CSV table of N, CA and C in Angstrom, one decimal:
chain,number,residue,atom,x,y,z
A,850,MET,N,18.9,-23.5,20.9
A,850,MET,CA,20.3,-23.1,21.4
A,850,MET,C,20.8,-21.9,20.6
A,851,GLU,N,21.3,-21.0,21.3
A,851,GLU,CA,21.8,-19.7,20.7
A,851,GLU,C,23.2,-20.0,20.1
A,852,LYS,N,23.4,-19.4,18.9
A,852,LYS,CA,24.6,-19.5,18.2
A,852,LYS,C,25.6,-18.6,18.8
A,853,ILE,N,26.8,-19.1,19.0
A,853,ILE,CA,28.0,-18.3,19.5
A,853,ILE,C,28.6,-17.7,18.3
A,854,ARG,N,28.7,-16.3,18.3
A,854,ARG,CA,29.3,-15.6,17.2
A,854,ARG,C,30.7,-15.1,17.6
A,855,ARG,N,31.6,-15.3,16.7
A,855,ARG,CA,33.0,-14.8,16.9
A,855,ARG,C,33.4,-14.0,15.7
A,856,SER,N,34.3,-13.1,16.0
A,856,SER,CA,34.9,-12.3,14.9
A,856,SER,C,36.2,-13.0,14.5
A,857,TYR,N,36.7,-12.7,13.3
A,857,TYR,CA,38.0,-13.2,12.9
A,857,TYR,C,38.6,-12.2,12.0
A,858,ILE,N,40.0,-12.3,12.0
A,858,ILE,CA,40.7,-11.4,11.0
A,858,ILE,C,41.3,-12.2,9.9
A,859,GLY,N,41.4,-13.5,10.0
A,859,GLY,CA,41.9,-14.3,8.9
A,859,GLY,C,43.4,-14.6,8.9
A,860,VAL,N,43.9,-14.8,10.1
A,860,VAL,CA,45.4,-15.1,10.1
A,860,VAL,C,45.5,-16.4,10.9
A,861,ALA,N,46.6,-17.1,10.6
A,861,ALA,CA,47.0,-18.2,11.4
A,861,ALA,C,48.4,-17.7,12.0
A,862,GLY,N,48.6,-18.0,13.3
A,862,GLY,CA,49.8,-17.5,13.9
A,862,GLY,C,50.4,-18.4,14.9
A,863,GLN,N,51.5,-18.0,15.4
A,863,GLN,CA,52.1,-18.8,16.5
A,863,GLN,C,52.8,-17.8,17.5
A,864,ASN,N,52.8,-18.2,18.7
A,864,ASN,CA,53.4,-17.4,19.8
A,864,ASN,C,55.0,-17.4,19.6
A,865,VAL,N,55.6,-16.3,19.7
A,865,VAL,CA,57.0,-16.2,19.6
A,865,VAL,C,57.6,-15.2,20.5
A,866,PRO,N,58.8,-15.4,21.0
A,866,PRO,CA,59.4,-14.3,21.9
A,866,PRO,C,59.7,-13.1,21.0
A,867,LEU,N,59.6,-11.9,21.6
A,867,LEU,CA,60.0,-10.7,20.9
A,867,LEU,C,61.5,-10.4,21.1
A,868,HIS,N,62.1,-10.1,20.0
A,868,HIS,CA,63.5,-9.7,20.1
A,868,HIS,C,63.7,-8.5,21.0
A,869,ARG,N,64.7,-8.4,21.7
A,869,ARG,CA,64.9,-7.3,22.7
A,869,ARG,C,64.9,-6.0,22.0
A,870,ARG,N,65.4,-5.9,20.8
A,870,ARG,CA,65.3,-4.6,20.1
A,870,ARG,C,63.9,-4.1,19.8
A,871,ILE,N,63.0,-5.1,19.5
A,871,ILE,CA,61.6,-4.7,19.3
A,871,ILE,C,61.0,-4.3,20.7
A,872,VAL,N,61.3,-5.0,21.7
A,872,VAL,CA,60.8,-4.6,23.1
A,872,VAL,C,61.2,-3.2,23.4
A,873,ARG,N,62.5,-2.9,23.2
A,873,ARG,CA,63.0,-1.6,23.5
A,873,ARG,C,62.4,-0.5,22.6
A,874,PHE,N,62.4,-0.8,21.3
A,874,PHE,CA,61.9,0.2,20.3
A,874,PHE,C,60.5,0.6,20.6
A,875,TYR,N,59.6,-0.4,20.9
A,875,TYR,CA,58.2,-0.1,21.1
A,875,TYR,C,57.8,0.1,22.6
A,876,ASN,N,58.9,0.0,23.4
A,876,ASN,CA,58.7,0.1,24.9
A,876,ASN,C,57.6,-0.9,25.4
A,877,CYS,N,57.8,-2.1,25.0
A,877,CYS,CA,56.8,-3.2,25.3
A,877,CYS,C,57.1,-3.6,26.8
A,878,ARG,N,56.0,-3.9,27.5
A,878,ARG,CA,56.1,-4.4,28.8
A,878,ARG,C,56.0,-6.0,28.8
A,879,TRP,N,55.6,-6.5,27.6
A,879,TRP,CA,55.5,-7.9,27.4
A,879,TRP,C,56.6,-8.4,26.5
A,880,LYS,N,56.8,-9.7,26.6
A,880,LYS,CA,58.0,-10.3,25.9
A,880,LYS,C,57.7,-11.2,24.7
A,881,THR,N,56.4,-11.4,24.4
A,881,THR,CA,56.0,-12.3,23.3
A,881,THR,C,55.0,-11.6,22.4
A,882,GLY,N,54.9,-12.1,21.2
A,882,GLY,CA,53.9,-11.6,20.2
A,882,GLY,C,53.4,-12.8,19.4
A,883,VAL,N,52.6,-12.4,18.4
A,883,VAL,CA,52.0,-13.5,17.5
A,883,VAL,C,52.6,-13.3,16.1
A,884,LEU,N,53.4,-14.3,15.7
A,884,LEU,CA,54.0,-14.3,14.3
A,884,LEU,C,52.9,-14.8,13.3
A,885,VAL,N,52.6,-14.0,12.3
A,885,VAL,CA,51.6,-14.4,11.3
A,885,VAL,C,52.3,-15.4,10.4
A,886,VAL,N,51.7,-16.6,10.3
A,886,VAL,CA,52.3,-17.7,9.5
A,886,VAL,C,51.5,-17.8,8.2
A,887,SER,N,50.3,-17.4,8.2
A,887,SER,CA,49.5,-17.3,6.9
A,887,SER,C,48.3,-16.3,7.1
A,888,VAL,N,47.9,-15.8,5.9
A,888,VAL,CA,46.8,-14.9,5.8
A,888,VAL,C,45.8,-15.4,4.8
A,889,GLU,N,44.5,-15.5,5.2
A,889,GLU,CA,43.5,-16.0,4.3
A,889,GLU,C,43.2,-15.0,3.2
A,890,LYS,N,43.0,-15.5,2.0
A,890,LYS,CA,42.6,-14.6,0.9
A,890,LYS,C,41.3,-13.9,1.2
A,891,ASP,N,41.2,-12.6,0.8
A,891,ASP,CA,40.0,-11.8,1.0
A,891,ASP,C,39.6,-11.7,2.4
A,892,SER,N,40.5,-11.8,3.4
A,892,SER,CA,40.1,-11.7,4.8
A,892,SER,C,40.4,-10.2,5.3
A,893,PRO,N,39.8,-9.9,6.4
A,893,PRO,CA,40.1,-8.5,7.0
A,893,PRO,C,41.6,-8.3,7.1
A,894,ALA,N,42.4,-9.3,7.5
A,894,ALA,CA,43.8,-9.1,7.6
A,894,ALA,C,44.5,-8.8,6.3
A,895,GLN,N,44.1,-9.5,5.2
A,895,GLN,CA,44.7,-9.3,3.9
A,895,GLN,C,44.3,-7.9,3.4
A,896,ARG,N,43.1,-7.5,3.6
A,896,ARG,CA,42.6,-6.1,3.2
A,896,ARG,C,43.4,-5.0,4.0
A,897,ALA,N,43.8,-5.4,5.2
A,897,ALA,CA,44.5,-4.4,6.0
A,897,ALA,C,46.0,-4.4,5.7
A,898,GLY,N,46.5,-5.3,4.9
A,898,GLY,CA,47.9,-5.4,4.5
A,898,GLY,C,48.8,-6.3,5.3
A,899,LEU,N,48.2,-7.1,6.2
A,899,LEU,CA,49.1,-8.1,6.9
A,899,LEU,C,49.6,-9.1,6.0
A,900,ARG,N,50.8,-9.5,6.2
A,900,ARG,CA,51.5,-10.5,5.4
A,900,ARG,C,52.2,-11.6,6.3
A,901,GLU,N,52.5,-12.7,5.7
A,901,GLU,CA,53.3,-13.7,6.4
A,901,GLU,C,54.6,-13.1,6.9
A,902,GLY,N,54.9,-13.4,8.2
A,902,GLY,CA,56.2,-12.9,8.7
A,902,GLY,C,55.9,-11.6,9.6
A,903,ASP,N,54.8,-11.0,9.5
A,903,ASP,CA,54.4,-9.9,10.3
A,903,ASP,C,54.3,-10.4,11.8
A,904,LEU,N,54.5,-9.5,12.7
A,904,LEU,CA,54.4,-9.8,14.1
A,904,LEU,C,53.4,-8.9,14.8
A,905,ILE,N,52.3,-9.5,15.2
A,905,ILE,CA,51.2,-8.8,15.9
A,905,ILE,C,51.6,-8.6,17.4
A,906,ILE,N,51.6,-7.3,17.8
A,906,ILE,CA,52.0,-7.0,19.2
A,906,ILE,C,50.9,-6.3,20.0
A,907,ALA,N,49.9,-5.8,19.3
A,907,ALA,CA,48.8,-5.1,20.0
A,907,ALA,C,47.5,-5.0,19.2
A,908,PHE,N,46.4,-5.0,19.9
A,908,PHE,CA,45.1,-5.0,19.3
A,908,PHE,C,44.3,-3.9,20.1
A,909,ASN,N,43.9,-2.9,19.4
A,909,ASN,CA,43.2,-1.7,20.1
A,909,ASN,C,44.0,-1.2,21.3
A,910,GLU,N,45.3,-1.1,21.1
A,910,GLU,CA,46.2,-0.6,22.1
A,910,GLU,C,46.4,-1.5,23.3
A,911,GLN,N,45.9,-2.7,23.2
A,911,GLN,CA,46.1,-3.7,24.3
A,911,GLN,C,47.1,-4.7,23.9
A,912,PRO,N,48.1,-5.0,24.8
A,912,PRO,CA,49.2,-5.9,24.4
A,912,PRO,C,48.6,-7.3,24.0
A,913,ILE,N,49.2,-7.8,22.9
A,913,ILE,CA,48.9,-9.2,22.5
A,913,ILE,C,50.2,-10.0,22.6
A,914,GLY,N,50.2,-10.9,23.5
A,914,GLY,CA,51.4,-11.7,23.7
A,914,GLY,C,51.3,-13.1,23.2
A,915,SER,N,50.0,-13.5,22.8
A,915,SER,CA,49.7,-14.9,22.4
A,915,SER,C,48.5,-15.0,21.6
A,916,ILE,N,48.4,-16.1,20.9
A,916,ILE,CA,47.2,-16.4,20.1
A,916,ILE,C,46.0,-16.3,21.0
A,917,HIS,N,46.1,-16.9,22.1
A,917,HIS,CA,45.0,-17.0,23.1
A,917,HIS,C,44.5,-15.5,23.4
A,918,GLU,N,45.4,-14.6,23.7
A,918,GLU,CA,45.0,-13.2,24.0
A,918,GLU,C,44.3,-12.6,22.8
A,919,LEU,N,44.8,-12.9,21.5
A,919,LEU,CA,44.2,-12.3,20.3
A,919,LEU,C,42.8,-12.9,20.2
A,920,HIS,N,42.6,-14.2,20.4
A,920,HIS,CA,41.2,-14.8,20.4
A,920,HIS,C,40.3,-14.2,21.4
A,921,LYS,N,40.8,-13.9,22.6
A,921,LYS,CA,39.9,-13.3,23.6
A,921,LYS,C,39.5,-11.9,23.2
A,922,MET,N,40.4,-11.2,22.4
A,922,MET,CA,40.0,-9.8,22.0
A,922,MET,C,39.0,-9.9,20.8
A,923,LEU,N,38.9,-11.0,20.1
A,923,LEU,CA,38.0,-11.1,19.0
A,923,LEU,C,36.7,-11.8,19.3
A,924,MET,N,36.1,-11.3,20.3
A,924,MET,CA,34.8,-11.8,20.7
A,924,MET,C,33.7,-11.3,19.8
A,925,GLY,N,32.5,-11.8,19.9
A,925,GLY,CA,31.4,-11.4,19.0
A,925,GLY,C,31.1,-9.9,18.8
A,926,GLU,N,31.3,-9.2,19.9
A,926,GLU,CA,31.0,-7.7,19.8
A,926,GLU,C,32.0,-7.0,18.9
A,927,GLN,N,33.1,-7.6,18.5
A,927,GLN,CA,34.0,-7.0,17.6
A,927,GLN,C,33.6,-7.1,16.1
A,928,ILE,N,32.6,-7.9,15.8
A,928,ILE,CA,32.2,-8.1,14.4
A,928,ILE,C,31.7,-6.7,13.8
A,929,GLY,N,32.4,-6.3,12.7
A,929,GLY,CA,32.0,-5.1,12.0
A,929,GLY,C,32.4,-3.8,12.7
A,930,VAL,N,33.2,-3.9,13.8
A,930,VAL,CA,33.6,-2.7,14.5
A,930,VAL,C,35.1,-2.4,14.1
A,931,GLU,N,35.4,-1.3,13.6
A,931,GLU,CA,36.7,-0.9,13.2
A,931,GLU,C,37.7,-1.0,14.4
A,932,ALA,N,38.8,-1.6,14.1
A,932,ALA,CA,39.8,-1.8,15.2
A,932,ALA,C,41.2,-1.4,14.7
A,933,LYS,N,42.1,-1.3,15.6
A,933,LYS,CA,43.5,-1.0,15.3
A,933,LYS,C,44.4,-2.2,15.7
A,934,LEU,N,45.2,-2.6,14.7
A,934,LEU,CA,46.1,-3.7,15.0
A,934,LEU,C,47.5,-3.1,14.8
A,935,PHE,N,48.3,-3.3,15.8
A,935,PHE,CA,49.7,-2.8,15.7
A,935,PHE,C,50.6,-4.0,15.4
A,936,ASP,N,51.4,-3.9,14.4
A,936,ASP,CA,52.3,-5.0,14.0
A,936,ASP,C,53.7,-4.4,13.6
A,937,HIS,N,54.6,-5.3,13.7
A,937,HIS,CA,56.0,-5.0,13.3
A,937,HIS,C,56.2,-5.9,12.1
A,938,SER,N,56.8,-5.4,11.0
A,938,SER,CA,56.9,-6.2,9.8
A,938,SER,C,58.3,-6.2,9.2
A,939,PRO,N,58.8,-7.3,8.8
A,939,PRO,CA,60.1,-7.4,8.1
A,939,PRO,C,60.0,-6.9,6.7
A,940,HIS,N,58.7,-6.6,6.2
A,940,HIS,CA,58.5,-6.1,4.9
A,940,HIS,C,58.6,-4.6,4.7
A,941,GLY,N,59.1,-4.0,5.7
A,941,GLY,CA,59.3,-2.5,5.7
A,941,GLY,C,58.1,-1.7,6.2
A,942,LYS,N,57.0,-2.4,6.5
A,942,LYS,CA,55.9,-1.7,7.0
A,942,LYS,C,55.7,-2.0,8.5
A,943,ALA,N,55.5,-1.1,9.3
A,943,ALA,CA,55.3,-1.3,10.7
A,943,ALA,C,54.4,-0.2,11.3
A,944,GLY,N,53.6,-0.6,12.3
A,944,GLY,CA,52.8,0.4,12.9
A,944,GLY,C,51.3,0.0,13.0
A,945,ALA,N,50.5,0.9,13.3
A,945,ALA,CA,49.1,0.6,13.5
A,945,ALA,C,48.3,0.7,12.2
A,946,GLY,N,47.5,-0.3,12.0
A,946,GLY,CA,46.7,-0.4,10.8
A,946,GLY,C,45.2,-0.6,11.2
A,947,GLN,N,44.3,0.1,10.5
A,947,GLN,CA,42.9,-0.1,10.7
A,947,GLN,C,42.4,-1.3,10.0
A,948,PHE,N,41.5,-2.0,10.6
A,948,PHE,CA,40.8,-3.1,9.9
A,948,PHE,C,39.5,-3.4,10.6
A,949,THR,N,38.6,-4.1,10.0
A,949,THR,CA,37.3,-4.4,10.5
A,949,THR,C,37.1,-5.9,10.6
A,950,PRO,N,37.1,-6.5,11.8
A,950,PRO,CA,36.9,-7.9,11.9
A,950,PRO,C,35.5,-8.4,11.4
A,951,ALA,N,35.5,-9.5,10.7
A,951,ALA,CA,34.3,-10.1,10.2
A,951,ALA,C,33.8,-11.2,11.0
A,952,GLU,N,32.6,-11.7,10.8
A,952,GLU,CA,32.1,-12.8,11.5
A,952,GLU,C,32.8,-14.1,11.0
A,953,SER,N,33.2,-14.9,12.0
A,953,SER,CA,33.9,-16.1,11.6
A,953,SER,C,33.0,-17.0,10.9
A,954,PRO,N,33.4,-17.6,9.7
A,954,PRO,CA,32.5,-18.5,8.9
A,954,PRO,C,32.2,-19.7,9.7
A,955,SER,N,31.0,-20.3,9.5
A,955,SER,CA,30.7,-21.5,10.2
A,955,SER,C,31.5,-22.6,9.7
A,956,ARG,N,31.9,-23.5,10.6
A,956,ARG,CA,32.8,-24.6,10.2
A,956,ARG,C,32.1,-25.9,10.4
């Protein structure tokens, strides 16, 4: 049996509605995003500077409106390939950040 490989960035998140100011500011056509509720230590997300409370709204310039959409973007072919994650942060940092998804650890 062939092993299914998936990439991961090391965040846990939940789907949340985007505030209308964020929708207007970034000219979003979608109304939801992914709120980062935790970041794994030494993960691609932590190395890229993501923190709890950040809001993921795009991956490689594709809208991300849900955890499911983020998971679909993180298929096996993304392992080790530099990607761009766009987030809005209450910590004073917002915008596109580069990161490299890693292979999801076996569970």
